[in-house]
XYZ file of C-alpha atoms in Angstrom:
578
model
C -38.966 72.074 0.042
C -37.654 69.062 1.883
C -40.930 67.263 1.464
C -40.747 67.579 -2.327
C -37.098 66.575 -2.703
C -37.117 63.523 -0.416
C -39.365 61.294 -2.579
C -37.138 61.889 -5.599
C -34.057 61.014 -3.559
C -35.666 57.809 -2.383
C -36.640 56.935 -5.939
C -33.134 57.604 -7.194
C -31.614 55.387 -4.505
C -34.054 52.616 -5.256
C -32.971 52.605 -8.907
C -29.250 52.058 -8.134
C -28.233 48.391 -8.548
C -27.234 46.797 -5.237
C -24.036 45.186 -6.498
C -23.198 43.395 -3.241
C -26.432 41.409 -3.635
C -25.644 40.125 -7.130
C -26.611 36.471 -7.561
C -26.090 36.184 -11.316
C -23.062 34.629 -12.968
C -22.692 35.496 -16.637
C -19.912 34.208 -18.788
C -18.636 32.795 -22.032
C -16.989 29.474 -22.869
C -13.953 29.796 -25.143
C -12.351 27.039 -27.210
C -8.588 27.529 -26.894
C -8.088 24.830 -29.535
C -9.812 27.129 -32.033
C -8.315 30.630 -31.613
C -10.300 31.215 -28.404
C -13.602 31.275 -30.315
C -16.847 30.795 -28.356
C -17.814 27.142 -27.919
C -21.515 26.332 -28.074
C -23.554 23.599 -26.378
C -21.343 23.142 -23.335
C -23.190 21.608 -20.388
C -22.647 23.652 -17.211
C -23.791 22.000 -13.976
C -23.630 24.172 -10.845
C -22.267 22.305 -7.828
C -23.697 24.990 -5.564
C -27.288 26.229 -5.391
C -27.941 27.738 -8.811
C -31.472 27.663 -10.107
C -30.726 25.212 -12.916
C -28.070 23.953 -15.351
C -28.128 25.344 -18.867
C -26.341 24.788 -22.117
C -24.680 27.901 -23.465
C -25.818 29.276 -26.802
C -22.866 30.633 -28.793
C -20.742 30.037 -25.747
C -22.618 32.496 -23.513
C -24.358 31.462 -20.315
C -26.189 32.937 -17.351
C -26.873 31.251 -13.999
C -28.652 32.548 -10.923
C -27.523 31.385 -7.481
C -30.187 31.467 -4.765
C -28.029 31.512 -1.642
C -24.871 33.217 -2.866
C -23.797 36.851 -2.998
C -21.044 38.844 -4.677
C -17.647 37.715 -3.446
C -18.733 34.111 -2.764
C -16.951 31.316 -4.669
C -19.060 29.167 -6.997
C -18.146 26.002 -8.893
C -19.488 24.633 -12.182
C -19.058 21.142 -13.563
C -18.173 21.659 -17.249
C -19.090 18.884 -19.683
C -18.678 18.497 -23.422
C -17.556 15.312 -25.132
C -13.987 15.546 -26.361
C -13.169 18.681 -24.343
C -11.780 19.539 -20.913
C -11.278 22.669 -18.871
C -7.899 24.305 -19.437
C -6.875 24.708 -15.838
C -5.988 22.902 -12.645
C -9.199 20.859 -12.580
C -10.086 19.377 -15.957
C -13.762 18.926 -15.009
C -14.576 22.011 -12.949
C -14.453 25.796 -13.147
C -14.403 27.881 -9.966
C -14.696 31.653 -9.716
C -15.922 34.361 -7.392
C -19.423 35.705 -8.027
C -18.704 39.220 -9.371
C -20.182 42.377 -7.863
C -21.296 43.585 -11.297
C -24.046 41.327 -12.709
C -23.015 42.332 -16.241
C -19.382 41.208 -15.821
C -18.627 38.086 -17.829
C -16.259 35.382 -16.647
C -14.346 33.268 -19.163
C -14.160 29.474 -19.135
C -11.304 28.144 -21.258
C -11.735 24.722 -22.894
C -9.301 22.681 -24.936
C -9.775 19.539 -26.999
C -8.789 16.515 -24.917
C -6.767 14.963 -27.737
C -4.830 18.211 -28.213
C -4.179 18.444 -24.470
C -2.988 14.822 -24.414
C -0.640 15.518 -27.338
C 0.853 18.471 -25.489
C 1.297 16.377 -22.345
C 2.968 13.616 -24.395
C 5.307 16.130 -26.054
C 6.360 17.653 -22.735
C 6.741 14.188 -21.196
C 9.085 13.161 -24.007
C 11.228 16.252 -23.359
C 11.411 15.417 -19.648
C 12.323 11.814 -20.448
C 15.097 13.112 -22.683
C 16.432 15.131 -19.747
C 16.379 12.006 -17.587
C 18.191 9.991 -20.284
C 20.860 12.714 -20.562
C 21.330 12.549 -16.812
C 21.711 8.769 -17.104
C 24.541 9.211 -19.609
C 26.346 11.564 -17.213
C 25.995 8.969 -14.457
C 27.338 6.159 -16.655
C 30.321 8.323 -17.621
C 31.112 9.054 -13.981
C 30.827 5.370 -13.058
C 33.376 4.513 -15.765
C 35.612 7.302 -14.444
C 35.290 5.998 -10.887
C 36.384 2.512 -11.918
C 39.691 3.835 -13.302
C 42.733 2.566 -11.445
C 44.276 6.052 -11.549
C 41.506 7.548 -9.375
C 42.502 8.160 -5.755
C 40.330 7.081 -2.815
C 39.345 10.695 -2.144
C 38.412 11.243 -5.803
C 36.484 7.972 -5.833
C 34.518 9.061 -2.769
C 33.732 12.426 -4.376
C 32.615 10.687 -7.580
C 30.383 8.355 -5.575
C 28.709 11.339 -3.914
C 28.244 13.033 -7.302
C 26.796 9.880 -8.879
C 24.380 9.440 -5.971
C 23.219 13.060 -6.266
C 22.678 12.831 -10.033
C 20.859 9.512 -9.715
C 18.571 10.842 -6.985
C 17.850 13.916 -9.120
C 16.910 11.692 -12.062
C 14.612 9.646 -9.834
C 13.018 12.821 -8.472
C 12.295 14.109 -11.962
C 10.944 10.674 -12.907
C 8.592 10.858 -9.910
C 7.437 14.385 -10.855
C 7.337 13.759 -14.612
C 3.640 13.009 -15.105
C 2.371 15.785 -12.847
C 4.845 18.290 -14.256
C 3.834 17.597 -17.870
C 0.182 17.950 -16.961
C 0.728 21.278 -15.188
C 2.722 22.723 -18.095
C -0.006 21.630 -20.507
C -2.659 23.331 -18.363
C -1.042 26.751 -18.759
C -3.340 29.170 -20.580
C -0.833 30.974 -22.809
C -3.257 33.838 -23.457
C -3.113 34.680 -19.755
C 0.677 34.368 -19.404
C 3.296 37.145 -19.571
C 4.809 37.659 -23.042
C 8.302 36.549 -21.981
C 6.758 33.498 -20.306
C 5.101 32.516 -23.589
C 8.523 32.690 -25.282
C 10.068 30.640 -22.482
C 7.361 27.978 -22.695
C 7.921 27.692 -26.441
C 11.627 27.047 -25.818
C 10.763 24.575 -23.099
C 8.415 22.587 -25.335
C 11.175 22.508 -27.951
C 13.297 20.760 -25.326
C 15.662 23.650 -24.520
C 15.184 23.954 -20.759
C 18.288 26.114 -20.257
C 17.128 28.672 -22.819
C 13.657 28.679 -21.266
C 15.094 29.320 -17.821
C 17.308 32.083 -19.235
C 14.222 33.822 -20.660
C 12.568 33.405 -17.272
C 15.560 34.386 -15.160
C 15.016 34.771 -11.431
C 15.890 38.477 -11.748
C 13.327 39.007 -14.510
C 10.393 37.448 -12.682
C 11.422 39.128 -9.412
C 11.523 42.453 -11.311
C 8.141 41.690 -12.855
C 6.683 41.071 -9.420
C 8.229 44.249 -7.999
C 6.810 46.268 -10.918
C 3.405 44.738 -10.338
C 3.244 46.160 -6.839
C 3.617 49.710 -8.223
C 0.853 49.474 -10.798
C -2.345 49.717 -8.836
C -4.580 50.164 -11.871
C -3.511 46.771 -13.288
C -2.661 45.089 -10.032
C -5.087 42.182 -10.060
C -4.221 40.842 -13.503
C -0.511 41.582 -13.152
C -0.394 39.971 -9.712
C -1.913 36.818 -11.130
C 0.712 36.813 -13.881
C 3.478 37.491 -11.362
C 2.412 34.587 -9.177
C 2.111 32.314 -12.197
C 5.636 33.317 -13.258
C 6.977 31.828 -10.045
C 4.959 28.664 -10.607
C 6.132 28.208 -14.204
C 9.757 28.838 -13.293
C 9.418 26.308 -10.480
C 8.199 23.684 -12.964
C 11.106 24.441 -15.308
C 13.571 24.192 -12.419
C 12.196 20.744 -11.582
C 12.782 19.768 -15.208
C 16.361 21.007 -14.807
C 16.962 18.983 -11.604
C 17.159 22.197 -9.544
C 14.770 21.012 -6.831
C 15.807 23.382 -4.043
C 15.398 26.416 -6.287
C 12.081 25.002 -7.522
C 10.841 24.742 -3.947
C 11.908 28.355 -3.306
C 9.843 29.531 -6.291
C 6.816 27.463 -5.280
C 6.976 29.007 -1.807
C 7.449 32.512 -3.264
C 4.239 31.991 -5.250
C 2.445 30.889 -2.074
C 3.823 33.878 -0.137
C 2.721 36.237 -2.920
C -0.798 34.769 -2.952
C -1.571 32.451 -0.062
C -5.216 32.196 -1.150
C -4.537 30.490 -4.500
C -5.914 27.000 -4.018
C -4.429 25.536 -7.204
C -0.918 26.712 -6.345
C -1.179 25.408 -2.785
C -2.247 22.053 -4.190
C 0.586 21.880 -6.728
C 3.235 22.991 -4.232
C 2.008 20.402 -1.730
C 2.207 17.686 -4.388
C 5.782 18.732 -5.215
C 6.794 18.584 -1.549
C 5.279 15.110 -1.230
C 7.463 13.922 -4.113
C 10.456 15.378 -2.238
C 9.376 13.309 0.806
C 8.932 16.590 2.692
C 5.699 15.535 4.368
C 5.204 18.043 7.178
C 5.183 21.233 5.044
C 3.115 19.387 2.420
C 0.510 18.565 5.060
C 0.397 22.202 6.151
C -0.263 23.302 2.561
C -2.968 20.664 2.062
C -4.691 21.764 5.276
C -4.565 25.401 4.130
C -5.951 24.385 0.741
C -8.778 22.541 2.488
C -9.807 25.754 4.244
C -10.055 27.446 0.826
C -11.928 24.669 -1.008
C -15.012 26.193 -2.595
C -16.737 23.015 -3.730
C -17.428 19.696 -2.077
C -15.749 17.788 -4.910
C -12.549 19.804 -4.462
C -12.726 19.315 -0.708
C -13.085 15.556 -1.177
C -10.085 15.433 -3.544
C -7.943 17.371 -1.055
C -9.044 15.156 1.824
C -8.150 12.131 -0.279
C -4.638 13.499 -0.952
C -4.160 14.521 2.673
C -5.272 11.041 3.736
C -2.683 9.456 1.451
C 0.009 11.696 2.909
C -1.016 10.927 6.497
C -1.058 7.223 5.618
C 2.480 7.446 4.212
C 3.480 9.250 7.418
C 1.913 6.415 9.452
C -0.648 8.759 11.017
C -3.269 6.058 10.488
C -6.087 7.429 12.654
C -5.982 10.868 11.006
C -5.663 9.282 7.574
C -8.747 7.155 8.198
C -10.733 10.244 9.268
C -9.716 12.073 6.076
C -10.520 9.095 3.841
C -13.916 8.549 5.465
C -14.867 12.214 5.137
C -13.819 12.206 1.457
C -15.874 9.062 0.904
C -18.946 10.581 2.580
C -18.747 13.691 0.377
C -18.235 11.702 -2.806
C -21.166 9.393 -2.061
C -23.416 12.440 -1.628
C -22.161 13.946 -4.903
C -22.615 10.632 -6.724
C -26.255 10.453 -5.679
C -26.883 13.646 -7.672
C -24.434 13.024 -10.499
C -23.333 9.358 -10.639
C -21.732 9.587 -14.086
C -19.162 12.096 -12.852
C -18.569 11.081 -9.226
C -18.989 7.284 -8.966
C -15.365 6.747 -10.131
C -14.255 8.980 -7.240
C -16.361 6.950 -4.775
C -14.605 3.800 -5.979
C -11.185 5.461 -5.614
C -11.994 6.517 -2.044
C -13.196 3.017 -1.173
C -9.985 1.593 -2.604
C -7.817 3.985 -0.567
C -9.789 3.295 2.596
C -9.386 -0.430 1.950
C -5.611 -0.047 1.689
C -5.507 1.775 5.023
C -7.783 -0.714 6.793
C -5.683 -3.581 5.464
C -2.529 -1.924 6.840
C -4.317 -1.627 10.209
C -5.295 -5.312 9.965
C -9.005 -4.423 9.930
C -9.425 -7.128 7.317
C -13.222 -7.481 7.349
C -13.783 -3.748 6.818
C -10.990 -3.617 4.244
C -12.594 -6.462 2.306
C -15.967 -4.671 2.335
C -14.303 -1.505 1.001
C -12.454 -3.381 -1.758
C -15.600 -5.238 -2.784
C -17.556 -1.949 -2.846
C -14.944 -0.395 -5.138
C -14.938 -3.484 -7.351
C -18.727 -3.484 -7.679
C -18.784 0.151 -8.798
C -15.919 -0.324 -11.229
C -17.513 -3.419 -12.808
C -20.685 -1.409 -13.461
C -18.683 1.496 -14.922
C -16.644 -0.875 -17.098
C -19.804 -2.363 -18.608
C -20.612 1.084 -20.042
C -17.047 2.201 -20.789
C -14.564 -0.702 -20.739
C -11.642 1.271 -22.186
C -11.799 3.768 -19.328
C -12.599 1.500 -16.380
C -11.332 -2.048 -17.017
C -7.852 -1.094 -15.693
C -9.531 -0.016 -12.435
C -11.439 -3.310 -12.256
C -8.158 -5.201 -12.596
C -6.526 -3.037 -9.911
C -9.413 -3.687 -7.492
C -9.189 -7.421 -8.182
C -5.464 -7.324 -7.450
C -6.018 -5.483 -4.166
C -8.797 -7.844 -3.156
C -6.630 -10.821 -4.093
C -3.785 -9.550 -1.906
C -6.153 -9.130 1.049
C -7.683 -12.595 0.597
C -4.165 -14.046 0.305
C -3.197 -12.372 3.597
C -6.344 -13.907 5.149
C -5.372 -17.316 3.738
C -8.512 -17.413 1.574
C -6.338 -18.870 -1.156
C -9.082 -20.105 -3.476
C -10.826 -16.729 -3.700
C -7.500 -14.923 -3.904
C -6.414 -17.069 -6.830
C -9.709 -16.435 -8.653
C -9.275 -12.666 -8.172
C -5.665 -12.736 -9.421
C -6.575 -14.830 -12.457
C -9.414 -12.493 -13.437
C -7.136 -9.464 -13.015
C -4.481 -11.196 -15.111
C -6.972 -11.958 -17.877
C -7.997 -8.277 -18.028
C -4.406 -6.999 -17.999
C -3.382 -9.428 -20.761
C -6.209 -8.150 -22.972
C -5.243 -4.537 -22.222
C -1.560 -5.246 -22.874
C -2.390 -6.779 -26.250
C -3.734 -3.352 -27.291
C -1.278 -1.185 -25.380
C 1.806 -3.082 -24.167
C 3.691 0.021 -23.040
C 0.926 0.907 -20.608
C -0.045 -2.533 -19.272
C 2.774 -5.077 -19.646
C 4.162 -4.170 -16.240
C 0.702 -4.745 -14.717
C 0.691 -8.203 -16.315
C 4.070 -8.873 -14.682
C 2.900 -7.573 -11.298
C -0.228 -9.740 -11.313
C 1.696 -12.802 -12.481
C 4.157 -12.223 -9.664
C 1.302 -12.073 -7.132
C -0.238 -15.222 -8.585
C 3.137 -16.967 -8.588
C 3.659 -16.134 -4.899
C 0.236 -17.583 -4.067
C 0.883 -20.743 -6.080
C 4.261 -21.091 -4.350
C 2.553 -20.811 -0.944
C 0.089 -23.503 -2.048
C 3.041 -25.663 -3.127
C 1.910 -25.587 -6.762
C 5.583 -25.295 -7.676
C 5.362 -26.128 -11.370
C 2.680 -23.498 -12.044
C 4.449 -20.967 -9.844
C 7.647 -21.502 -11.836
C 5.830 -20.896 -15.113
C 4.422 -17.638 -13.692
C 7.783 -16.456 -12.325
C 9.561 -17.216 -15.608
C 6.999 -15.220 -17.584
C 7.372 -12.330 -15.132
C 11.112 -12.485 -15.680
C 10.726 -12.449 -19.460
C 8.453 -9.371 -19.339
C 10.616 -7.475 -16.880
C 13.774 -8.162 -18.932
C 12.079 -6.620 -21.963
C 10.889 -3.623 -19.933
C 14.315 -3.142 -18.340
C 15.958 -3.011 -21.765
C 13.843 0.049 -22.602
C 13.904 1.685 -19.179
C 16.560 0.169 -16.911
C 16.250 2.720 -14.102
C 12.537 2.005 -13.731
C 12.543 -1.799 -14.068
C 15.941 -3.195 -13.068
C 15.048 -3.131 -9.330
C 11.930 -5.214 -10.051
C 13.929 -7.553 -12.284
C 16.362 -8.202 -9.429
C 13.463 -8.993 -7.091
C 11.951 -11.362 -9.645
C 15.282 -13.184 -10.026
C 15.452 -13.627 -6.255
C 11.875 -15.012 -6.253
C 12.706 -17.471 -9.026
C 15.926 -18.438 -7.256
C 14.003 -19.254 -4.070
C 11.485 -21.379 -5.990
C 14.260 -23.241 -7.816
C 15.966 -23.888 -4.469
C 12.777 -25.536 -3.182
C 12.688 -27.644 -6.352
C 16.342 -28.619 -5.733
C 17.376 -26.985 -9.035
C 20.451 -25.615 -7.313
C 22.500 -24.688 -10.377
C 19.698 -22.575 -11.877
C 18.934 -21.058 -8.487
C 22.596 -20.095 -8.145
C 22.507 -18.404 -11.566
C 19.349 -16.460 -10.690
C 20.701 -15.281 -7.324
C 24.009 -14.192 -8.836
C 22.290 -12.210 -11.592
C 20.071 -10.500 -8.998
C 23.181 -9.691 -6.972
C 24.973 -8.275 -10.036
C 22.032 -5.987 -10.852
C 21.723 -4.775 -7.269
C 25.431 -4.076 -7.004
C 25.203 -1.916 -10.147
C 22.158 -0.070 -8.767
C 23.928 0.464 -5.448
C 26.832 2.103 -7.286
C 24.411 4.844 -8.330
C 22.357 5.048 -5.137
C 23.815 3.091 -2.205
C 21.207 4.265 0.330
C 18.367 2.892 -1.755
C 19.892 -0.342 -3.058
C 22.503 -1.594 -0.580
C 19.754 -3.340 1.473
C 18.881 -5.309 -1.676
C 22.528 -6.254 -2.158
C 22.566 -7.636 1.411
C 19.338 -9.553 0.745
C 20.711 -11.155 -2.442
C 23.968 -12.025 -0.651
C 21.999 -13.664 2.142
C 19.927 -15.714 -0.336
C 23.057 -16.798 -2.160
C 24.697 -17.696 1.153
C 21.777 -19.951 2.102
C 22.042 -21.755 -1.235
C 25.824 -22.163 -0.964
C 25.447 -23.482 2.561
C 22.858 -26.037 1.388
C 25.333 -27.075 -1.329
C 28.058 -27.376 1.319
C 30.137 -24.616 -0.325
C 30.932 -23.381 3.153
C 33.899 -21.146 2.303
C 32.031 -19.090 -0.281
C 28.903 -19.077 1.873
C 30.886 -17.605 4.753
C 32.342 -14.905 2.483
C 28.953 -13.744 1.212
C 27.424 -13.893 4.705
C 30.225 -11.698 6.021
C 29.724 -9.191 3.207
C 25.974 -9.091 3.884
C 26.665 -8.610 7.594
C 29.122 -5.775 6.891
C 26.536 -3.960 4.736
C 23.780 -4.377 7.312
C 26.025 -3.168 10.136
C 26.867 -0.033 8.121
C 23.178 0.580 7.362
C 22.259 0.057 11.031
C 24.832 2.661 12.102
C 23.239 5.233 9.770
C 19.730 4.483 10.966
């Protein structure tokens, strides 16, 4: 009896699919710009060890991975002209290889122009919030100047103005990343009340959006999730995303501490979500909270499923270590990122050569800071060579990078006193930026001013005073125009440019004009220091010192002494704090 049953049992077992050994990834590509309909002819390039890359027919695809099993993460490079992935990484899609070979994953795409429009719309709403904050600040400054305000009230107003100004600057710093993250939200995967909140947010009503996504509501959602085992995976993902979306809205509402709490709640709820770790780390960097940001980046690195993601994280960690003056660790991170990106670019140069150039540029910046000038120069020239080649094929996309590399190389050559080569690099960068600014002044006029300023400084060093003056005056003209549109962003630069021009005019013995330039710089810096004394009082002291030197040269000793004493008083107060 046993001998007749056993073969049938063995046969039955052999016919059961061994799900843990699944190597097939099936899926469908959906166009979220077209009612989530399947999108055909999307090029999917496995970054792991799949047998080949195929174009999906009617949006469906199937890939077989040779050295992967169910539960392993896999990454696909997703390419179709005019489209991008709707998610954290616009080029890549990462998922876990499912146990069931018939399970289909979904890749969400969106038209790039539609995504850019959404980013622009959200950015405009954030800029409106910043402008509203600026009006509050101006009103408080007027109130503080009133003669009827007591010293205690004036001190309280100063503290309030400083807080509001710093909040505005923090939102300005987060603005671009925040808009991008909001735009990447897949509304089909969000909770229903979150969709309503996002609609309010994109209409510019942040308070109403936050009310719809109250802390109690998303906490309750998360608590409910934990009791629904049958839907736990999807609901958990929504619950975590609720925290992330509320955090972004809180940033837009200048509630940075509460935003951080929600970011960290999302991390605590799912510490294995790479995208959330990355975003939270970026937020902490913008808050100058480097140590916890580094911890999150290191954790994200341990979770990176593809070499391209690992390289991007190493690059960001390197930048953070560099800012924290941990130069040796930063160099290690940059070099590892560069090594990975070079290997990726050998297989797919069209996608990864720009990243190689970016890594070379970052490494060059670090080496320059460490005074390893020869290696820094080699890195800058390597980046420039790649970017020139890329710009020949796609000038609109890569000419700005060429100009940036030329600027960086020029600064290094200037520091090495290779003035002729430095000047040639600056002039070529300037020529490119002028052409770009002719087409898009909002994006590139400030780059024209920056390059002119660099060139002017070099010409001044070479005692080409007349040419330097022409450059500095043009910089001043551009920065005045920019500061009229966005004073918070450009007034600090305008003050610096006025000081530069004042110094040049002093050398040319144009004392009256130099005096005018220094006094205007001082006036601007005093106004900035009213809003944020910690950030701008050092500049006030610098302008006072410059003015004092000029007054002393003009034998206006009484006034010179007064401004010197004021500068000294400011610097003493700053020294006591630090």
